[in-house]
CSV table of N, CA, C and O in Angstrom, one decimal:
chain,number,residue,atom,x,y,z
A,1,MET,N,83.4,94.7,-134.5
A,1,MET,CA,83.0,95.8,-133.7
A,1,MET,C,83.6,97.1,-134.3
A,1,MET,O,84.7,97.2,-134.7
A,2,THR,N,82.8,98.1,-134.3
A,2,THR,CA,83.2,99.4,-134.9
A,2,THR,C,83.2,100.4,-133.8
A,2,THR,O,82.4,100.5,-132.9
A,3,ILE,N,84.3,101.2,-133.8
A,3,ILE,CA,84.4,102.3,-132.8
A,3,ILE,C,84.0,103.6,-133.5
A,3,ILE,O,84.6,103.9,-134.6
A,4,ALA,N,83.1,104.3,-132.9
A,4,ALA,CA,82.6,105.6,-133.5
A,4,ALA,C,83.7,106.6,-133.4
A,4,ALA,O,84.5,106.7,-132.5
A,5,GLU,N,83.9,107.4,-134.5
A,5,GLU,CA,84.9,108.4,-134.5
A,5,GLU,C,84.4,109.6,-133.8
A,5,GLU,O,83.3,110.1,-134.1
A,6,ALA,N,85.1,110.1,-132.8
A,6,ALA,CA,84.8,111.3,-132.1
A,6,ALA,C,85.9,112.3,-132.2
A,6,ALA,O,86.9,112.2,-131.5
A,7,ALA,N,85.7,113.2,-133.2
A,7,ALA,CA,86.8,114.1,-133.5
A,7,ALA,C,86.9,115.1,-132.3
A,7,ALA,O,85.9,115.6,-131.8
A,8,THR,N,88.1,115.4,-131.9
A,8,THR,CA,88.3,116.5,-130.9
A,8,THR,C,88.6,117.7,-131.7
A,8,THR,O,89.6,117.8,-132.4
A,9,LYS,N,87.7,118.8,-131.5
A,9,LYS,CA,88.0,120.0,-132.3
A,9,LYS,C,87.6,121.2,-131.4
A,9,LYS,O,86.8,121.1,-130.5
A,10,TYR,N,88.4,122.3,-131.7
A,10,TYR,CA,88.2,123.5,-131.0
A,10,TYR,C,88.0,124.6,-132.0
A,10,TYR,O,88.8,124.6,-133.0
A,11,ARG,N,87.1,125.5,-131.8
A,11,ARG,CA,86.8,126.5,-132.8
A,11,ARG,C,86.8,127.9,-132.1
A,11,ARG,O,86.2,128.1,-131.0
A,12,TYR,N,87.5,128.9,-132.7
A,12,TYR,CA,87.6,130.2,-132.2
A,12,TYR,C,87.2,131.2,-133.2
A,12,TYR,O,87.5,131.1,-134.4
A,13,GLU,N,86.6,132.3,-132.7
A,13,GLU,CA,86.2,133.4,-133.6
A,13,GLU,C,87.4,134.2,-134.0
A,13,GLU,O,88.2,134.6,-133.1
A,14,GLY,N,87.5,134.6,-135.3
A,14,GLY,CA,88.6,135.4,-135.7
A,14,GLY,C,88.3,136.9,-135.5
A,14,GLY,O,87.1,137.2,-135.4
A,15,ASN,N,89.3,137.7,-135.4
A,15,ASN,CA,89.1,139.1,-135.3
A,15,ASN,C,90.1,139.9,-136.1
A,15,ASN,O,90.2,141.1,-136.0
A,16,GLY,N,90.9,139.2,-137.0
A,16,GLY,CA,91.8,139.9,-137.9
A,16,GLY,C,93.2,140.2,-137.3
A,16,GLY,O,94.1,140.6,-138.0
A,17,SER,N,93.3,139.9,-136.0
A,17,SER,CA,94.6,140.2,-135.4
A,17,SER,C,95.2,139.1,-134.5
A,17,SER,O,96.4,138.9,-134.4
A,18,THR,N,94.3,138.3,-133.8
A,18,THR,CA,94.8,137.2,-133.0
A,18,THR,C,95.4,136.1,-133.9
A,18,THR,O,94.7,135.7,-134.8
A,19,ASP,N,96.6,135.7,-133.5
A,19,ASP,CA,97.2,134.7,-134.3
A,19,ASP,C,97.6,133.4,-133.6
A,19,ASP,O,98.2,132.5,-134.2
A,20,THR,N,97.3,133.4,-132.3
A,20,THR,CA,97.7,132.2,-131.5
A,20,THR,C,96.4,131.6,-130.8
A,20,THR,O,95.6,132.4,-130.3
A,21,PHE,N,96.3,130.3,-131.0
A,21,PHE,CA,95.1,129.6,-130.5
A,21,PHE,C,95.5,128.3,-129.8
A,21,PHE,O,96.5,127.7,-130.1
A,22,ALA,N,94.7,127.9,-128.8
A,22,ALA,CA,95.0,126.8,-128.0
A,22,ALA,C,94.2,125.5,-128.5
A,22,ALA,O,93.1,125.7,-129.0
A,23,PHE,N,94.8,124.4,-128.3
A,23,PHE,CA,94.2,123.1,-128.5
A,23,PHE,C,94.3,122.3,-127.2
A,23,PHE,O,95.4,121.9,-126.8
A,24,SER,N,93.2,122.2,-126.5
A,24,SER,CA,93.3,121.6,-125.2
A,24,SER,C,93.1,120.1,-125.2
A,24,SER,O,93.3,119.4,-124.2
A,25,GLY,N,92.8,119.5,-126.3
A,25,GLY,CA,92.8,118.0,-126.4
A,25,GLY,C,94.2,117.4,-126.5
A,25,GLY,O,95.2,118.1,-126.3
A,26,LYS,N,94.2,116.1,-126.7
A,26,LYS,CA,95.5,115.5,-126.7
A,26,LYS,C,96.0,115.4,-128.1
A,26,LYS,O,95.3,115.0,-129.0
A,27,ALA,N,97.3,115.8,-128.3
A,27,ALA,CA,98.0,115.7,-129.6
A,27,ALA,C,99.3,115.1,-129.3
A,27,ALA,O,100.0,115.4,-128.4
A,28,PHE,N,99.7,114.1,-130.2
A,28,PHE,CA,101.0,113.4,-130.0
A,28,PHE,C,102.1,114.0,-130.8
A,28,PHE,O,103.2,113.9,-130.5
A,29,SER,N,101.7,114.6,-132.0
A,29,SER,CA,102.7,115.3,-132.8
A,29,SER,C,102.0,116.4,-133.6
A,29,SER,O,100.7,116.5,-133.6
A,30,GLU,N,102.7,117.3,-134.2
A,30,GLU,CA,102.2,118.4,-135.0
A,30,GLU,C,101.3,117.9,-136.1
A,30,GLU,O,100.4,118.5,-136.5
A,31,ASP,N,101.7,116.7,-136.7
A,31,ASP,CA,101.0,116.2,-137.8
A,31,ASP,C,99.6,115.6,-137.4
A,31,ASP,O,98.8,115.3,-138.3
A,32,ASP,N,99.3,115.5,-136.2
A,32,ASP,CA,98.0,115.0,-135.7
A,32,ASP,C,96.9,116.1,-135.8
A,32,ASP,O,95.7,115.8,-135.7
A,33,LEU,N,97.3,117.4,-136.0
A,33,LEU,CA,96.4,118.5,-136.0
A,33,LEU,C,96.1,119.0,-137.4
A,33,LEU,O,97.0,119.0,-138.3
A,34,VAL,N,94.8,119.4,-137.6
A,34,VAL,CA,94.4,120.0,-138.8
A,34,VAL,C,93.8,121.4,-138.5
A,34,VAL,O,93.0,121.5,-137.6
A,35,VAL,N,94.3,122.4,-139.2
A,35,VAL,CA,93.8,123.8,-138.9
A,35,VAL,C,93.1,124.3,-140.1
A,35,VAL,O,93.6,124.2,-141.2
A,36,GLU,N,91.8,124.7,-139.9
A,36,GLU,CA,90.9,125.1,-141.0
A,36,GLU,C,90.3,126.5,-140.7
A,36,GLU,O,90.1,126.9,-139.6
A,37,ILE,N,90.1,127.2,-141.8
A,37,ILE,CA,89.4,128.5,-141.8
A,37,ILE,C,88.0,128.3,-142.3
A,37,ILE,O,87.8,127.7,-143.3
A,38,ILE,N,87.0,128.8,-141.5
A,38,ILE,CA,85.6,128.5,-141.8
A,38,ILE,C,84.9,129.9,-141.8
A,38,ILE,O,85.1,130.7,-140.9
A,39,THR,N,84.0,130.0,-142.8
A,39,THR,CA,83.1,131.2,-142.8
A,39,THR,C,82.1,131.1,-141.7
A,39,THR,O,81.3,130.1,-141.7
A,40,ARG,N,82.0,132.0,-140.8
A,40,ARG,CA,81.2,131.9,-139.6
A,40,ARG,C,79.7,131.9,-140.0
A,40,ARG,O,78.9,131.1,-139.5
A,41,ALA,N,79.3,132.8,-140.9
A,41,ALA,CA,77.8,132.9,-141.2
A,41,ALA,C,77.3,131.6,-141.9
A,41,ALA,O,76.1,131.3,-141.6
A,42,THR,N,78.0,131.0,-142.7
A,42,THR,CA,77.5,129.8,-143.5
A,42,THR,C,78.1,128.5,-143.0
A,42,THR,O,77.6,127.4,-143.5
A,43,ASP,N,79.1,128.5,-142.1
A,43,ASP,CA,79.7,127.3,-141.7
A,43,ASP,C,80.4,126.5,-142.8
A,43,ASP,O,80.5,125.3,-142.7
A,44,VAL,N,80.9,127.2,-143.8
A,44,VAL,CA,81.5,126.6,-144.9
A,44,VAL,C,83.0,126.6,-144.8
A,44,VAL,O,83.6,127.7,-144.4
A,45,LEU,N,83.7,125.5,-145.0
A,45,LEU,CA,85.1,125.4,-144.9
A,45,LEU,C,85.7,126.2,-146.1
A,45,LEU,O,85.4,125.9,-147.2
A,46,GLU,N,86.5,127.2,-145.8
A,46,GLU,CA,87.2,128.0,-146.8
A,46,GLU,C,88.5,127.4,-147.2
A,46,GLU,O,88.8,127.4,-148.4
A,47,GLU,N,89.3,127.0,-146.2
A,47,GLU,CA,90.7,126.6,-146.5
A,47,GLU,C,91.2,125.8,-145.4
A,47,GLU,O,90.9,126.0,-144.2
A,48,THR,N,92.1,124.8,-145.7
A,48,THR,CA,92.8,124.0,-144.7
A,48,THR,C,94.2,124.6,-144.8
A,48,THR,O,94.9,124.6,-145.8
A,49,LEU,N,94.7,125.0,-143.6
A,49,LEU,CA,96.1,125.6,-143.6
A,49,LEU,C,97.1,124.5,-143.6
A,49,LEU,O,96.9,123.4,-143.2
A,50,THR,N,98.3,124.9,-144.0
A,50,THR,CA,99.4,124.0,-144.2
A,50,THR,C,100.5,124.2,-143.1
A,50,THR,O,100.9,125.4,-142.9
A,51,LEU,N,100.8,123.1,-142.4
A,51,LEU,CA,101.8,123.2,-141.4
A,51,LEU,C,103.2,123.7,-141.9
A,51,LEU,O,103.5,123.3,-143.0
A,52,THR,N,103.8,124.5,-141.2
A,52,THR,CA,105.1,125.2,-141.5
A,52,THR,C,105.0,126.3,-142.6
A,52,THR,O,105.7,127.3,-142.5
A,53,THR,N,104.0,126.2,-143.5
A,53,THR,CA,103.8,127.3,-144.4
A,53,THR,C,102.9,128.4,-143.9
A,53,THR,O,103.2,129.6,-144.0
A,54,ASP,N,101.7,127.9,-143.3
A,54,ASP,CA,100.7,128.9,-142.8
A,54,ASP,C,100.7,129.0,-141.3
A,54,ASP,O,100.2,130.0,-140.7
A,55,TYR,N,101.1,127.9,-140.6
A,55,TYR,CA,101.1,127.9,-139.1
A,55,TYR,C,102.1,127.0,-138.5
A,55,TYR,O,102.7,126.2,-139.2
A,56,SER,N,102.4,127.2,-137.2
A,56,SER,CA,103.3,126.4,-136.5
A,56,SER,C,102.6,125.8,-135.3
A,56,SER,O,101.6,126.5,-134.8
A,57,ALA,N,103.0,124.7,-134.8
A,57,ALA,CA,102.3,124.0,-133.7
A,57,ALA,C,103.4,123.7,-132.7
A,57,ALA,O,104.5,123.2,-133.0
A,58,THR,N,103.0,123.9,-131.4
A,58,THR,CA,103.9,123.5,-130.3
A,58,THR,C,103.1,122.6,-129.4
A,58,THR,O,102.1,122.9,-128.9
A,59,ILE,N,103.6,121.4,-129.2
A,59,ILE,CA,103.0,120.4,-128.4
A,59,ILE,C,103.6,120.4,-127.0
A,59,ILE,O,104.9,120.2,-126.9
A,60,ALA,N,102.8,120.6,-125.9
A,60,ALA,CA,103.3,120.5,-124.6
A,60,ALA,C,103.5,119.1,-124.1
A,60,ALA,O,103.0,118.2,-124.7
A,61,THR,N,104.2,118.9,-123.0
A,61,THR,CA,104.4,117.5,-122.5
A,61,THR,C,103.1,116.8,-122.1
A,61,THR,O,103.0,115.6,-122.1
A,62,ASN,N,102.1,117.6,-121.7
A,62,ASN,CA,100.8,117.0,-121.4
A,62,ASN,C,99.9,116.7,-122.6
A,62,ASN,O,98.7,116.3,-122.4
A,63,GLY,N,100.4,117.0,-123.8
A,63,GLY,CA,99.6,116.8,-125.0
A,63,GLY,C,98.8,117.9,-125.5
A,63,GLY,O,98.3,117.8,-126.6
A,64,THR,N,98.7,119.0,-124.8
A,64,THR,CA,98.0,120.2,-125.3
A,64,THR,C,98.9,120.9,-126.3
A,64,THR,O,100.1,120.6,-126.3
A,65,ALA,N,98.3,121.7,-127.1
A,65,ALA,CA,99.0,122.4,-128.2
A,65,ALA,C,98.7,123.8,-128.3
A,65,ALA,O,97.6,124.3,-127.8
A,66,SER,N,99.6,124.6,-128.9
A,66,SER,CA,99.4,126.0,-129.2
A,66,SER,C,99.7,126.1,-130.7
A,66,SER,O,100.7,125.6,-131.2
A,67,ILE,N,98.8,126.7,-131.4
A,67,ILE,CA,98.9,127.0,-132.8
A,67,ILE,C,99.1,128.4,-133.0
A,67,ILE,O,98.4,129.3,-132.5
A,68,GLN,N,100.1,128.8,-133.8
A,68,GLN,CA,100.4,130.2,-134.2
A,68,GLN,C,100.3,130.3,-135.7
A,68,GLN,O,101.1,129.6,-136.4
A,69,VAL,N,99.4,131.1,-136.2
A,69,VAL,CA,99.3,131.4,-137.6
A,69,VAL,C,100.5,132.3,-138.0
A,69,VAL,O,100.6,133.4,-137.5
A,70,THR,N,101.4,131.8,-138.8
A,70,THR,CA,102.6,132.5,-139.2
A,70,THR,C,102.5,133.3,-140.5
A,70,THR,O,103.2,134.2,-140.7
A,71,ASN,N,101.5,132.9,-141.3
A,71,ASN,CA,101.3,133.6,-142.6
A,71,ASN,C,100.2,134.6,-142.3
A,71,ASN,O,99.0,134.3,-142.1
A,72,GLY,N,100.6,135.9,-142.3
A,72,GLY,CA,99.7,137.0,-141.9
A,72,GLY,C,98.4,137.1,-142.7
A,72,GLY,O,97.4,137.5,-142.2
A,73,SER,N,98.4,136.6,-144.0
A,73,SER,CA,97.2,136.7,-144.8
A,73,SER,C,96.2,135.5,-144.4
A,73,SER,O,95.1,135.5,-144.9
A,74,LYS,N,96.7,134.6,-143.5
A,74,LYS,CA,95.8,133.5,-143.1
A,74,LYS,C,95.2,133.7,-141.8
A,74,LYS,O,94.4,132.9,-141.3
A,75,ILE,N,95.5,134.8,-141.1
A,75,ILE,CA,94.8,135.1,-139.8
A,75,ILE,C,93.3,135.3,-140.0
A,75,ILE,O,93.0,136.1,-140.9
A,76,PRO,N,92.5,134.6,-139.3
A,76,PRO,CA,91.0,134.7,-139.6
A,76,PRO,C,90.5,136.1,-139.3
A,76,PRO,O,90.8,136.7,-138.3
A,77,SER,N,89.7,136.6,-140.2
A,77,SER,CA,89.1,137.9,-140.1
A,77,SER,C,87.9,137.9,-139.1
A,77,SER,O,87.5,136.8,-138.6
A,78,GLY,N,87.2,139.0,-138.9
A,78,GLY,CA,86.1,139.0,-138.0
A,78,GLY,C,84.9,138.3,-138.6
A,78,GLY,O,83.9,138.1,-137.8
A,79,LEU,N,84.9,137.8,-139.8
A,79,LEU,CA,83.8,137.1,-140.4
A,79,LEU,C,84.2,135.6,-140.5
A,79,LEU,O,83.4,134.8,-141.0
A,80,GLN,N,85.3,135.2,-140.0
A,80,GLN,CA,85.8,133.8,-140.1
A,80,GLN,C,86.1,133.2,-138.7
A,80,GLN,O,86.3,134.0,-137.7
A,81,ASP,N,86.1,131.9,-138.6
A,81,ASP,CA,86.5,131.2,-137.5
A,81,ASP,C,87.7,130.3,-137.8
A,81,ASP,O,87.9,130.0,-139.0
A,82,ILE,N,88.5,130.0,-136.8
A,82,ILE,CA,89.6,129.0,-137.0
A,82,ILE,C,89.2,127.8,-136.3
A,82,ILE,O,88.7,127.9,-135.1
A,83,GLN,N,89.3,126.7,-136.9
A,83,GLN,CA,89.0,125.4,-136.2
A,83,GLN,C,90.3,124.5,-136.2
A,83,GLN,O,90.9,124.4,-137.2
A,84,ILE,N,90.6,124.0,-135.0
A,84,ILE,CA,91.7,123.1,-134.8
A,84,ILE,C,91.1,121.8,-134.4
A,84,ILE,O,90.4,121.7,-133.5
A,85,ARG,N,91.4,120.7,-135.2
A,85,ARG,CA,90.9,119.4,-134.8
A,85,ARG,C,92.0,118.4,-134.9
A,85,ARG,O,93.0,118.6,-135.6
A,86,ARG,N,91.8,117.3,-134.2
A,86,ARG,CA,92.8,116.2,-134.2
A,86,ARG,C,92.3,115.2,-135.3
A,86,ARG,O,91.2,114.9,-135.4
A,87,ASP,N,93.3,114.7,-136.1
A,87,ASP,CA,93.0,113.7,-137.1
A,87,ASP,C,94.1,112.7,-137.0
A,87,ASP,O,95.2,112.9,-137.6
A,88,LEU,N,93.9,111.6,-136.3
A,88,LEU,CA,94.8,110.6,-136.1
A,88,LEU,C,94.7,109.5,-137.1
A,88,LEU,O,93.6,109.2,-137.6
A,89,GLU,N,95.8,108.9,-137.5
A,89,GLU,CA,95.8,107.8,-138.4
A,89,GLU,C,95.2,106.6,-137.7
A,89,GLU,O,95.4,106.3,-136.6
A,90,LYS,N,94.3,106.0,-138.4
A,90,LYS,CA,93.6,104.8,-137.9
A,90,LYS,C,94.2,103.5,-138.3
A,90,LYS,O,94.3,103.3,-139.5
A,91,LYS,N,94.7,102.8,-137.4
A,91,LYS,CA,95.4,101.5,-137.8
A,91,LYS,C,95.2,100.5,-136.6
A,91,LYS,O,95.2,100.9,-135.5
A,92,GLN,N,95.1,99.3,-137.0
A,92,GLN,CA,95.0,98.2,-136.0
A,92,GLN,C,96.2,97.3,-136.2
A,92,GLN,O,96.4,96.7,-137.2
A,93,GLU,N,97.1,97.4,-135.2
A,93,GLU,CA,98.4,96.7,-135.3
A,93,GLU,C,98.3,95.2,-134.8
A,93,GLU,O,99.2,94.4,-135.0
A,94,THR,N,97.2,94.9,-134.1
A,94,THR,CA,97.0,93.6,-133.5
A,94,THR,C,96.0,92.8,-134.4
A,94,THR,O,94.9,93.3,-134.7
A,95,SER,N,96.4,91.6,-134.8
A,95,SER,CA,95.5,90.8,-135.5
A,95,SER,C,94.8,89.7,-134.6
A,95,SER,O,95.5,89.0,-133.9
A,96,LEU,N,93.5,89.8,-134.5
A,96,LEU,CA,92.8,88.9,-133.6
A,96,LEU,C,92.1,87.8,-134.5
A,96,LEU,O,91.5,88.1,-135.4
A,97,PRO,N,92.3,86.5,-134.1
A,97,PRO,CA,91.7,85.4,-134.9
A,97,PRO,C,90.2,85.5,-134.8
A,97,PRO,O,89.6,85.8,-133.7
A,98,VAL,N,89.5,85.1,-135.9
A,98,VAL,CA,88.0,85.0,-135.9
A,98,VAL,C,87.6,83.9,-134.9
A,98,VAL,O,88.2,82.9,-134.8
A,99,GLY,N,86.6,84.3,-134.2
A,99,GLY,CA,86.0,83.3,-133.2
A,99,GLY,C,86.7,83.3,-131.9
A,99,GLY,O,86.4,82.5,-131.0
A,100,SER,N,87.7,84.2,-131.7
A,100,SER,CA,88.4,84.3,-130.4
A,100,SER,C,87.5,85.0,-129.3
A,100,SER,O,86.6,85.6,-129.7
A,101,PRO,N,87.9,84.8,-128.1
A,101,PRO,CA,87.1,85.5,-127.0
A,101,PRO,C,87.0,87.0,-127.1
A,101,PRO,O,86.2,87.6,-126.5
A,102,PHE,N,87.9,87.6,-127.9
A,102,PHE,CA,87.9,89.0,-128.0
A,102,PHE,C,86.9,89.5,-129.0
A,102,PHE,O,86.6,90.5,-129.3
């Protein structure tokens, strides 16, 4: 059985000054999130930001997150969007025998 991947992502329009963005999906750690700068007109990925170098993330107890772009040159301009998405490691820790009821 295959489980379809459903990425949780949020995209915000840049304006050259806003540096804090919300992630309303569930995140378990800072490493679960990927922050990307996208050219709005063409939908082309320009750059993937680096945690602690370009941005910081704060995870609330309910799993929501706040992203703050700390590198001033990485704040999205009026022609760019910032996209925050969850990227969880995929692993199966349980081994099920072939032909089992599962």
